[in-house]
Coordinates of C-alpha atoms in Angstrom, one line a residue:
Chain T
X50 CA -5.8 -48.1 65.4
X51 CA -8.6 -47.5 68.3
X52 CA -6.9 -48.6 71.7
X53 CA -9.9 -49.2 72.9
X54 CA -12.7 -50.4 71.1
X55 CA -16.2 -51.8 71.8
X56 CA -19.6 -53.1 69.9
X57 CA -22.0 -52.2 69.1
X58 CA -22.0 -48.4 69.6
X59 CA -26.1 -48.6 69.9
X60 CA -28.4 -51.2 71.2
X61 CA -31.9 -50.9 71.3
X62 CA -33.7 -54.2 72.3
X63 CA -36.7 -55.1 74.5
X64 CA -37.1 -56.7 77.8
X65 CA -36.5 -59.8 78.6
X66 CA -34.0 -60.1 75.8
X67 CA -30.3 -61.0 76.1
X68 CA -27.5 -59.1 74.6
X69 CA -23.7 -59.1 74.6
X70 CA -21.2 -55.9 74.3
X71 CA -17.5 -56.8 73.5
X72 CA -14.6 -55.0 74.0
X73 CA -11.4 -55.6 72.9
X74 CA -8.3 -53.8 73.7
X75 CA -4.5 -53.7 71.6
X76 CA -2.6 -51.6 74.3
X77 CA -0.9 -54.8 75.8
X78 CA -2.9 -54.3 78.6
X79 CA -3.6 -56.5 81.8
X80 CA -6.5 -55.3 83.1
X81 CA -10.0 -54.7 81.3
X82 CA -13.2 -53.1 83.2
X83 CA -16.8 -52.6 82.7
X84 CA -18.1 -49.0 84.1
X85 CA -22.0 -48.5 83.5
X86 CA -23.3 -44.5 83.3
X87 CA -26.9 -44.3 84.5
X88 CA -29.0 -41.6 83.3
X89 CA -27.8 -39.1 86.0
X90 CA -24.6 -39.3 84.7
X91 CA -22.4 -41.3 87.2
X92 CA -19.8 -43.7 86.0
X93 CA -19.6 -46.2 88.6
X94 CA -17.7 -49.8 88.1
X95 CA -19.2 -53.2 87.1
X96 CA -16.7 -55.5 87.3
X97 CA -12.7 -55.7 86.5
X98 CA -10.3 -58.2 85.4
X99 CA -6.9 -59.1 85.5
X100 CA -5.4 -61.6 83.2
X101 CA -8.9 -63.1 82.4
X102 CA -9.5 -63.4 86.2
X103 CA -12.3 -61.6 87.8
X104 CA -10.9 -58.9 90.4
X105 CA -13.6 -56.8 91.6
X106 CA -17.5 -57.5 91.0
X107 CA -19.3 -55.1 92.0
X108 CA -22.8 -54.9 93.6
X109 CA -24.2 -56.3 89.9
X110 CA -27.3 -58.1 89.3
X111 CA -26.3 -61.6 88.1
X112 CA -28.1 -61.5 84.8
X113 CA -24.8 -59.6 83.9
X114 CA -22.2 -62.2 83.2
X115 CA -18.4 -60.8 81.7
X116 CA -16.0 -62.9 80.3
X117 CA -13.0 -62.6 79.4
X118 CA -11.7 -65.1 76.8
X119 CA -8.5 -64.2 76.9
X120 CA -6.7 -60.6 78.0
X121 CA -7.6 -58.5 75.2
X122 CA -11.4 -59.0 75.3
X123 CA -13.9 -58.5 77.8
X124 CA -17.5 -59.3 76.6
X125 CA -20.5 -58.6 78.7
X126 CA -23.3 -60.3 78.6
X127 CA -26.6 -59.5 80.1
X128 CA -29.4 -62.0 80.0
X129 CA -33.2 -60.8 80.4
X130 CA -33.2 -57.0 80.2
X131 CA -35.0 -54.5 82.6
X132 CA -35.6 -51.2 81.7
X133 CA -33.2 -50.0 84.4
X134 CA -30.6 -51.3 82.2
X135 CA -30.5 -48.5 80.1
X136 CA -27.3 -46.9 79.9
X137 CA -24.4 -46.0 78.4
X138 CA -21.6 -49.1 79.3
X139 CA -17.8 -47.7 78.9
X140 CA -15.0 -50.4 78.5
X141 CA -11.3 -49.5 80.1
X142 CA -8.5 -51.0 80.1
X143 CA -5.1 -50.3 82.0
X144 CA -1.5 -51.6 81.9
X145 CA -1.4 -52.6 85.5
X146 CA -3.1 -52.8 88.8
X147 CA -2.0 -50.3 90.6
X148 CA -2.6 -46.2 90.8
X149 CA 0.0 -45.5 87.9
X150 CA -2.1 -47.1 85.1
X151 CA -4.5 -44.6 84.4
X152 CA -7.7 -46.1 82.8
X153 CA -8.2 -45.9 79.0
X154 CA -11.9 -46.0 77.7
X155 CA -13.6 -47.1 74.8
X156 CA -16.4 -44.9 73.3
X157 CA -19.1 -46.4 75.1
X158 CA -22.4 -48.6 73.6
X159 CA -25.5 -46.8 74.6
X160 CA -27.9 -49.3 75.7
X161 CA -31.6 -48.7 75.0
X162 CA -34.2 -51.2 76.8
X163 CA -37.8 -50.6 75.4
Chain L
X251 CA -23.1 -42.9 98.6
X252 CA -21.7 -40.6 96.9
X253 CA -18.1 -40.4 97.5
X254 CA -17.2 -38.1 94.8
X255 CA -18.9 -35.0 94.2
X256 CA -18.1 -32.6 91.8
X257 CA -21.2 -30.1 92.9
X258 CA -21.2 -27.8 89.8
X259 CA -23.3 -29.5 87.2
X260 CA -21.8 -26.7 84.4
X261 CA -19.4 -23.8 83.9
X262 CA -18.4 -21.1 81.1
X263 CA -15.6 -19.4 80.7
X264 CA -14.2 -16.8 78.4
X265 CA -11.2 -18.0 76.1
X266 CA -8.0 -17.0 77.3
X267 CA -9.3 -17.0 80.8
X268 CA -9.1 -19.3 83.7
X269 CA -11.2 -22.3 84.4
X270 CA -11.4 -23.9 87.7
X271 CA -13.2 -27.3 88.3
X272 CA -13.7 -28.5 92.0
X273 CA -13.6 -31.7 93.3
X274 CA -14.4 -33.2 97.0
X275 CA -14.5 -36.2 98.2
X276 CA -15.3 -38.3 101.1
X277 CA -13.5 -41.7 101.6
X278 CA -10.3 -41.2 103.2
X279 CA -8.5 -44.2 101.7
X280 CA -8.5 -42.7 98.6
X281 CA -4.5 -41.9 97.9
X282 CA -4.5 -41.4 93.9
X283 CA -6.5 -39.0 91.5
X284 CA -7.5 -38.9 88.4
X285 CA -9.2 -36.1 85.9
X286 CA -10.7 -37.7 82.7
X287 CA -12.2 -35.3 79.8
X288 CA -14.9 -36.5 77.8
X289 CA -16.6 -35.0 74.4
X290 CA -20.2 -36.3 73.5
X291 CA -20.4 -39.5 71.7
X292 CA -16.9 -40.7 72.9
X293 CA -15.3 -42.3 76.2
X294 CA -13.3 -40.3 78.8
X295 CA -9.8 -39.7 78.0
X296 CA -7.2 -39.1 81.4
X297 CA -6.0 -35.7 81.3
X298 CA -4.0 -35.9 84.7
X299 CA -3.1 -37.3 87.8
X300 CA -2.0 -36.7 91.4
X301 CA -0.9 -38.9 94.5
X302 CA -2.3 -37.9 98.0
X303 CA 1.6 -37.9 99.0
X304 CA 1.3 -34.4 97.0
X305 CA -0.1 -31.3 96.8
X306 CA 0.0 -30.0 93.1
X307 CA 0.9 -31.6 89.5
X308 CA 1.4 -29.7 86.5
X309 CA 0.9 -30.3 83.0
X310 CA 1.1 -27.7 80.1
X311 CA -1.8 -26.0 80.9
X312 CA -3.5 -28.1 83.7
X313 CA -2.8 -28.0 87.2
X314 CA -4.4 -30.3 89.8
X315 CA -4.2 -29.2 93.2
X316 CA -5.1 -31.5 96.3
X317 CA -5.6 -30.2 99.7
X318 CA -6.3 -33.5 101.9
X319 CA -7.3 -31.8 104.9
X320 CA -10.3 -30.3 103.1
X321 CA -10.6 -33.5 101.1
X322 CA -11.2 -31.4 98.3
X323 CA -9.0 -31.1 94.5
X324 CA -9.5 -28.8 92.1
X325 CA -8.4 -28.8 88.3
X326 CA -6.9 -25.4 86.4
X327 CA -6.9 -24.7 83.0
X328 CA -5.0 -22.1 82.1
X329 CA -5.5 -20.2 79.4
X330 CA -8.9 -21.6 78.4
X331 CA -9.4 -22.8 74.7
X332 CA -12.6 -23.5 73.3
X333 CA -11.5 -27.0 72.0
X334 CA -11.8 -27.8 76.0
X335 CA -15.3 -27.7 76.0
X336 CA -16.1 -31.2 77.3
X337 CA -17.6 -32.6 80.5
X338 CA -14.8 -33.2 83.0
X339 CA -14.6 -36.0 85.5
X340 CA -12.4 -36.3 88.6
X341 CA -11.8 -40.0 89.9
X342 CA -10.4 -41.1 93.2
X343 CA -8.6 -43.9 93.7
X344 CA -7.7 -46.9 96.7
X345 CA -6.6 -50.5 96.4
X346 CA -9.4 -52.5 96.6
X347 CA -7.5 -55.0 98.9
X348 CA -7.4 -57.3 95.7
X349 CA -4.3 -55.9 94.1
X350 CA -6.8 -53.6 92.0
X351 CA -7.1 -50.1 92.5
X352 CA -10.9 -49.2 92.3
X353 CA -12.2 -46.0 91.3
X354 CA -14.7 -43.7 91.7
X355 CA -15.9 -41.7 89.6
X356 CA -18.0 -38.1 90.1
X357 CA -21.1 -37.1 88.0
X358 CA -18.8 -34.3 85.6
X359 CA -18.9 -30.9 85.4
X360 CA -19.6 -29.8 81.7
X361 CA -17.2 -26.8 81.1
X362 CA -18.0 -24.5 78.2
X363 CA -15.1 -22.4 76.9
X364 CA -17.0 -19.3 75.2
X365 CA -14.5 -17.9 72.1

């Protein structure tokens, strides 16, 4: 019963290629994230949404599209890969907006761009 | 820009003992905190919490303290148990103005409980 759960947990691919990470979450929650950890380790936001409407979008490169189909699932989407795109990409969800909700993460899908 | 910076990469402590995690930050907005533990191969689970409006919250055995004047919060594990060995992040927190509170996260501090 994983709150928060998001595939594939490994994706190697080359560049130029596109690839999609979904999430989906069963705590009830409103509000889904993207965070992205780059190889010196910080976990800094992507992008957030709140009852399938975008909130914050970070300073992203628009080859990364989310979408959120409805408020359980966030997918990402990320069309011709650069190496720099190599990370690890952590899903969150949390039950509302404000400072209360603390974030709860999924397990992450390592991204490998060759 | 680094708004979070936990500035000790890596830590070891002796079980039983006392383990103390530091965390400063720089953007005054931020009014909510957050400490997240994570274990390799899996996502950061929230360990505790603390509004700017205070200066210490307890949990078993974690303790966050906050001084705001220094800008500066530190996490306390007490006693120390090797099952929390993990990397541990601190997050601050401000509305982003969009209803959303936004945060940021530092780059961890791996703590190593030694049995």
């Amino acid at each position: 019963d994983t709150a928060v759960s998001q595939t594939p947990k490994y994706l190697v691919t080359q560049m130029g290629n596109d690839k999609s990470i979904k999430c989906e979450q069963n705590l009830g929650h409103d509000t889904m994230y993207w965070y992205k950890q780059d190889s010196k380790k910080f976990l800094k936001i992507m992008f957030s949404y709140n009852n399938k409407e975008l909130i914050i979008n970070e300073t992203v490169p628009n080859r990364f599209s989310p979408k959120s189909p409805d408020k359980a699932h966030l997918n990402l989407h990320i069309n011709s890969l650069e190496l720099g795109d190599s990370a690890v990409y952590f899903c969150a969800s949390s039950q509302d907006r404000g400072p209360m909700g603390p974030l709860h993460f999924g397990n992450g899908t390592r991204l490998t761009v060759t | 820009d680094q708004q979070v910076k936990q500035n000790s990469p890596s830590l070891s402590v002796q079980e039983g003992r006392i383990s103390i995690l530091n965390c400063d930050y720089t953007n005054s907005m931020f009014d909510y905190f957050l400490w997240y533990k994570k274990y390799p191969a899996e996502g950061p689970t929230f360990l505790i919490s603390i509004s700017s409006i205070k200066d210490k919250n307890e949990d078993g055995r974690f303790t966050v303290f906050l001084n705001k004047s220094a800008k500066h919060l530190s996490l306390h594990i007490v006693p120390s148990q090797p099952g929390d060995s993990a990397v541990y992040f601190c997050a601050g927190g401000a509305n982003s103005g969009l209803g959303t509170y936004k945060y940021i996260f530092g780059t961890g501090t791996r703590l190593k409980v030694l049995a």
